[in-house]
Short mmCIF file of C-alpha atoms in Angstrom, two decimals:
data_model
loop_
_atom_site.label_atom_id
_atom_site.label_comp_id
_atom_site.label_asym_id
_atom_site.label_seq_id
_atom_site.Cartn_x
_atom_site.Cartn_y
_atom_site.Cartn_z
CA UNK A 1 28.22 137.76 -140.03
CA UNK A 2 31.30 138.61 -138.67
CA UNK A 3 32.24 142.19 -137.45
CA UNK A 4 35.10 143.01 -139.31
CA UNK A 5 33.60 140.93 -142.60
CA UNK A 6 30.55 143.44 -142.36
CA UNK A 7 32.79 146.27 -141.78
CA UNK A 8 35.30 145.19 -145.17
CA UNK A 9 31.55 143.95 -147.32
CA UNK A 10 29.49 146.30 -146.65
CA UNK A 11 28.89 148.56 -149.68
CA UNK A 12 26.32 151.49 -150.75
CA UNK A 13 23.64 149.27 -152.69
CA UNK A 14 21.50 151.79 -154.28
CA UNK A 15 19.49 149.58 -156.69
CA UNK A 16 17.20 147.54 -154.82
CA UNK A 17 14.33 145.58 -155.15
CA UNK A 18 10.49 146.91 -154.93
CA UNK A 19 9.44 144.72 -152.17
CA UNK A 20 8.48 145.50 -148.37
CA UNK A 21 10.86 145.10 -145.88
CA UNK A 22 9.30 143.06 -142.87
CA UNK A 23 9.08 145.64 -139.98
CA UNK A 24 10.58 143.21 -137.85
CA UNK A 25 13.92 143.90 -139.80
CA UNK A 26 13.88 148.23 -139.66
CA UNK A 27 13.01 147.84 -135.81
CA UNK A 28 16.39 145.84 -135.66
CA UNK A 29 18.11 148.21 -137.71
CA UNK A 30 16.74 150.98 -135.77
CA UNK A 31 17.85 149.07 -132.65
CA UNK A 32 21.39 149.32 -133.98
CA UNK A 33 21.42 152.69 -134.31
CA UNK A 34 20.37 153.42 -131.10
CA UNK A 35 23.56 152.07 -129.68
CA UNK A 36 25.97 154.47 -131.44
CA UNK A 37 28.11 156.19 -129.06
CA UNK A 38 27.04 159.42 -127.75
CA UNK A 39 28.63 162.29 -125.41
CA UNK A 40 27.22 162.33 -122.55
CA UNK A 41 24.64 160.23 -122.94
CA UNK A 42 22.14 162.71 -125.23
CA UNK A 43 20.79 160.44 -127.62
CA UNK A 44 20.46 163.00 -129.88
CA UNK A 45 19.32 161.08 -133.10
CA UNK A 46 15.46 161.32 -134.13
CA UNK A 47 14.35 158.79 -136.91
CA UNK A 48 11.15 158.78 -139.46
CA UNK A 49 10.19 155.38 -140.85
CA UNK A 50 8.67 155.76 -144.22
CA UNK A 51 7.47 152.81 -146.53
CA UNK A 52 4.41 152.73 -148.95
CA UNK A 53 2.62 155.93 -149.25
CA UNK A 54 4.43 157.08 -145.91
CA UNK A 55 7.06 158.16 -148.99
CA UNK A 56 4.91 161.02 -150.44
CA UNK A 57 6.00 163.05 -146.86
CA UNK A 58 9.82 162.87 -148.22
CA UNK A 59 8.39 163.61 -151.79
CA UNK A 60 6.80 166.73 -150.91
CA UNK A 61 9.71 168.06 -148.29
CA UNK A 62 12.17 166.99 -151.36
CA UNK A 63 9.71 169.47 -153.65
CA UNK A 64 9.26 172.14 -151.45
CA UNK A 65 12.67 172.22 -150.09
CA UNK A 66 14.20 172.27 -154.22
CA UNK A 67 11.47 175.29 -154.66
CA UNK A 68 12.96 177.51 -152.03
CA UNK A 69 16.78 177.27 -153.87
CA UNK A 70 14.63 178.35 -157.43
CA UNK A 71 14.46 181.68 -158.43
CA UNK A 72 10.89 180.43 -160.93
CA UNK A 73 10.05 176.92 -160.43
CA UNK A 74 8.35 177.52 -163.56
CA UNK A 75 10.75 177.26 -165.81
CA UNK A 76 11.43 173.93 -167.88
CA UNK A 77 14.25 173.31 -166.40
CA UNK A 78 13.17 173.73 -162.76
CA UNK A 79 9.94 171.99 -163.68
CA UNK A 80 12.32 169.01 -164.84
CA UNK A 81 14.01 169.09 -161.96
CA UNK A 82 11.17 169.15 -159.96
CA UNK A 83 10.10 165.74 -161.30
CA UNK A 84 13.50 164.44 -160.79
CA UNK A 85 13.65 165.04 -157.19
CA UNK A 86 9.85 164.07 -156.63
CA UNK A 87 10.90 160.43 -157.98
CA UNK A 88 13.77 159.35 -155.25
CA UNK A 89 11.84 158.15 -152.59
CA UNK A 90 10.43 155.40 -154.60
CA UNK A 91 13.74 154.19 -155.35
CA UNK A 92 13.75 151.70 -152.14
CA UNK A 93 10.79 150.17 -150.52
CA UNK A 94 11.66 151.90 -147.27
CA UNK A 95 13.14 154.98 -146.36
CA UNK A 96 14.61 156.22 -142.95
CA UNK A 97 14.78 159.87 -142.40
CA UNK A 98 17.51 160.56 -139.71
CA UNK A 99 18.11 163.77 -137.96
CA UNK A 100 19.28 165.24 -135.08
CA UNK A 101 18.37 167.10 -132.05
CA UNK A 102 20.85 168.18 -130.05
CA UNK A 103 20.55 168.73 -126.07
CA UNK A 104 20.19 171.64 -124.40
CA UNK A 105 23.01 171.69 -122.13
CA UNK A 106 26.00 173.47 -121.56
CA UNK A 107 28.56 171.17 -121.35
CA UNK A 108 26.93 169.47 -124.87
CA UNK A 109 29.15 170.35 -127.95
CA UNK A 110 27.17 170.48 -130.78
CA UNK A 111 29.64 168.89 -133.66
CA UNK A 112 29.69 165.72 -131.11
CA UNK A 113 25.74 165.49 -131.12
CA UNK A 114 26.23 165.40 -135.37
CA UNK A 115 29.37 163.19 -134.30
CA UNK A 116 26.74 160.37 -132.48
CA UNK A 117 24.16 160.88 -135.16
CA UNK A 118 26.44 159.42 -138.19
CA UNK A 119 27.88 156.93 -135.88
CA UNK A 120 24.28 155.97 -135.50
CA UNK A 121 23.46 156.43 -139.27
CA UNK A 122 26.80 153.30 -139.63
CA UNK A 123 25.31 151.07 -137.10
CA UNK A 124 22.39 151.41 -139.41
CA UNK A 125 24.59 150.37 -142.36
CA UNK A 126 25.96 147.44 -140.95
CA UNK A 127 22.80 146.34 -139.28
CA UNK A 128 21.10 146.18 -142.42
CA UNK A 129 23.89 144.78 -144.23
CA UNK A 130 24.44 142.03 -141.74
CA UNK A 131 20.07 140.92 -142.28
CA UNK A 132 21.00 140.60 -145.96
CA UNK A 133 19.67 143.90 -146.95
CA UNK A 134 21.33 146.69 -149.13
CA UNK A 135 21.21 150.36 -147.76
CA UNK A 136 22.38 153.73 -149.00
CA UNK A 137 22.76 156.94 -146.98
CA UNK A 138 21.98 159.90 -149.75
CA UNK A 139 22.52 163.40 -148.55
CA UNK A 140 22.77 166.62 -150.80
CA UNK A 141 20.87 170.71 -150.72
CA UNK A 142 17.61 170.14 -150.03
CA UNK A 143 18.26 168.12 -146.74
CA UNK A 144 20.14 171.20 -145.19
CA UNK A 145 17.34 173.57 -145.43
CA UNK A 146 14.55 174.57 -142.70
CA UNK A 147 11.62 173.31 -144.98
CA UNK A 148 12.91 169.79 -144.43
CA UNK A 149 13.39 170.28 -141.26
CA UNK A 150 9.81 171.19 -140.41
CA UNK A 151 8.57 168.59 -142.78
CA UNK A 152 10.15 165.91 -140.10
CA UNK A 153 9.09 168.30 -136.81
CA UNK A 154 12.82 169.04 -135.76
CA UNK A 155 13.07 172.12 -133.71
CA UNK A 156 15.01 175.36 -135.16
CA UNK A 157 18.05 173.62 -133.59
CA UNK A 158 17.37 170.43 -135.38
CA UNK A 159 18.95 169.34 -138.68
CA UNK A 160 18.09 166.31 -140.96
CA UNK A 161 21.45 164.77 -141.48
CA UNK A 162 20.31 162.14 -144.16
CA UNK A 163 18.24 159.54 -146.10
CA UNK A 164 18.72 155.88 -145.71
CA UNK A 165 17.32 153.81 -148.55
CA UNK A 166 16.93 150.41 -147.55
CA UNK A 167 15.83 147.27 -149.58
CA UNK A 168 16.73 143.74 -151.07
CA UNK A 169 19.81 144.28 -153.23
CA UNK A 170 19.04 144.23 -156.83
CA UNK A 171 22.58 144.53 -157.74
CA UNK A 172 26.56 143.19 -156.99
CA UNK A 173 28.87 146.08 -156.20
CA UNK A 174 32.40 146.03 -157.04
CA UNK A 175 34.35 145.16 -154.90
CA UNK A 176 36.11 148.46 -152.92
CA UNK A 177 39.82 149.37 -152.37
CA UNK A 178 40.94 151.20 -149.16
CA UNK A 179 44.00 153.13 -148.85
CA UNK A 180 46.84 151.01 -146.81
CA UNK A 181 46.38 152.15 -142.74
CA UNK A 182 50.43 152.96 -143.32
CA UNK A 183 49.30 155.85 -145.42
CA UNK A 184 46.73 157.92 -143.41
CA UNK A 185 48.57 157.06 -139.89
CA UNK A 186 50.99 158.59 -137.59
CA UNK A 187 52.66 156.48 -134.69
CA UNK A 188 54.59 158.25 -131.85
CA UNK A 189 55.89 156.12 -129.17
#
């Protein structure tokens, strides 16, 4: 596929179809990543791998991460929301858990360690768009809290920065409409 044909097609595909994923495919993807730019060299980005029962550890940091934001996880409500959450990692076949650590160094800034990470998280995108698979980088509350980070072994300093689902499409997007580059540019000369 060609780069800037990957770039314009590639689309969030969150509907995909329950069937593995040949590792051969996620090392590639996780490959990709790994060539994001990065200040200074850091590598910063960490990545968790997690297909077939390997889910449950996303299911249980997704629980116990939603319990800490509850006042009484007893309630219905909670309790329904509870179930919600515990069901999203079996939405793809595979799910990759990527985080960051930044460096200890001085002259590191931290924003550019998140910077390399989501540059890393696109590679990802476009890798796994490019092998014919669909891929969807979900965020939201519970990711942002301690008890997901120590559910993936980051160090206080460490932050999860997403989810990627990843799978055989099971669905056509829509095609997407960008904003003209005239719009959102300035050009001094």
């Amino acid at each position: 596929m060609e780069l800037f044909e990957a770039i314009k097609t590639r689309r969030s595909i969150g509907k995909v179809k329950d069937e593995p994923v040949p590792e051969k495919l996620i090392r590639q993807i996780l490959e990709a990543a790994t060539w994001a730019p990065c200040h200074h060299r850091t590598e910063p980005w960490r990545f968790t791998v997690l297909a077939g029962d390997g889910r449950d550890k996303l299911r249980d940091a997704l629980v116990a991460s939603l319990k800490t934001s509850m006042d009484d996880p007893e309630t219905d409500e909670n309790k329904q929301r509870l179930e919600k959450i515990s069901k999203q990692p079996y939405r793809a076949p595979v799910i990759i858990v990527t985080a960051i650590e930044p460096t200890e160094n001085d002259k590191v800034i931290r924003e550019e360690e998140f910077a390399a990470g989501h540059a890393a998280v696109q590679n990802m995108l476009l890798a796994a768009h490019a092998l014919g698979l669909g891929a969807v980088w979900r965020t939201g509350k519970p990711l942002y809290t301690r008890t997901m980070c120590e559910a993936f072994g980051l160090s206080e300093k460490g932050s999860v920065t997403g989810f990627i689902y990843i799978g055989y499409p099971d669905m056509k997007p829509a095609p997407a409409k960008r904003k003209p580059v005239d719009e959102i540019t300035q050009w001094y000369s």
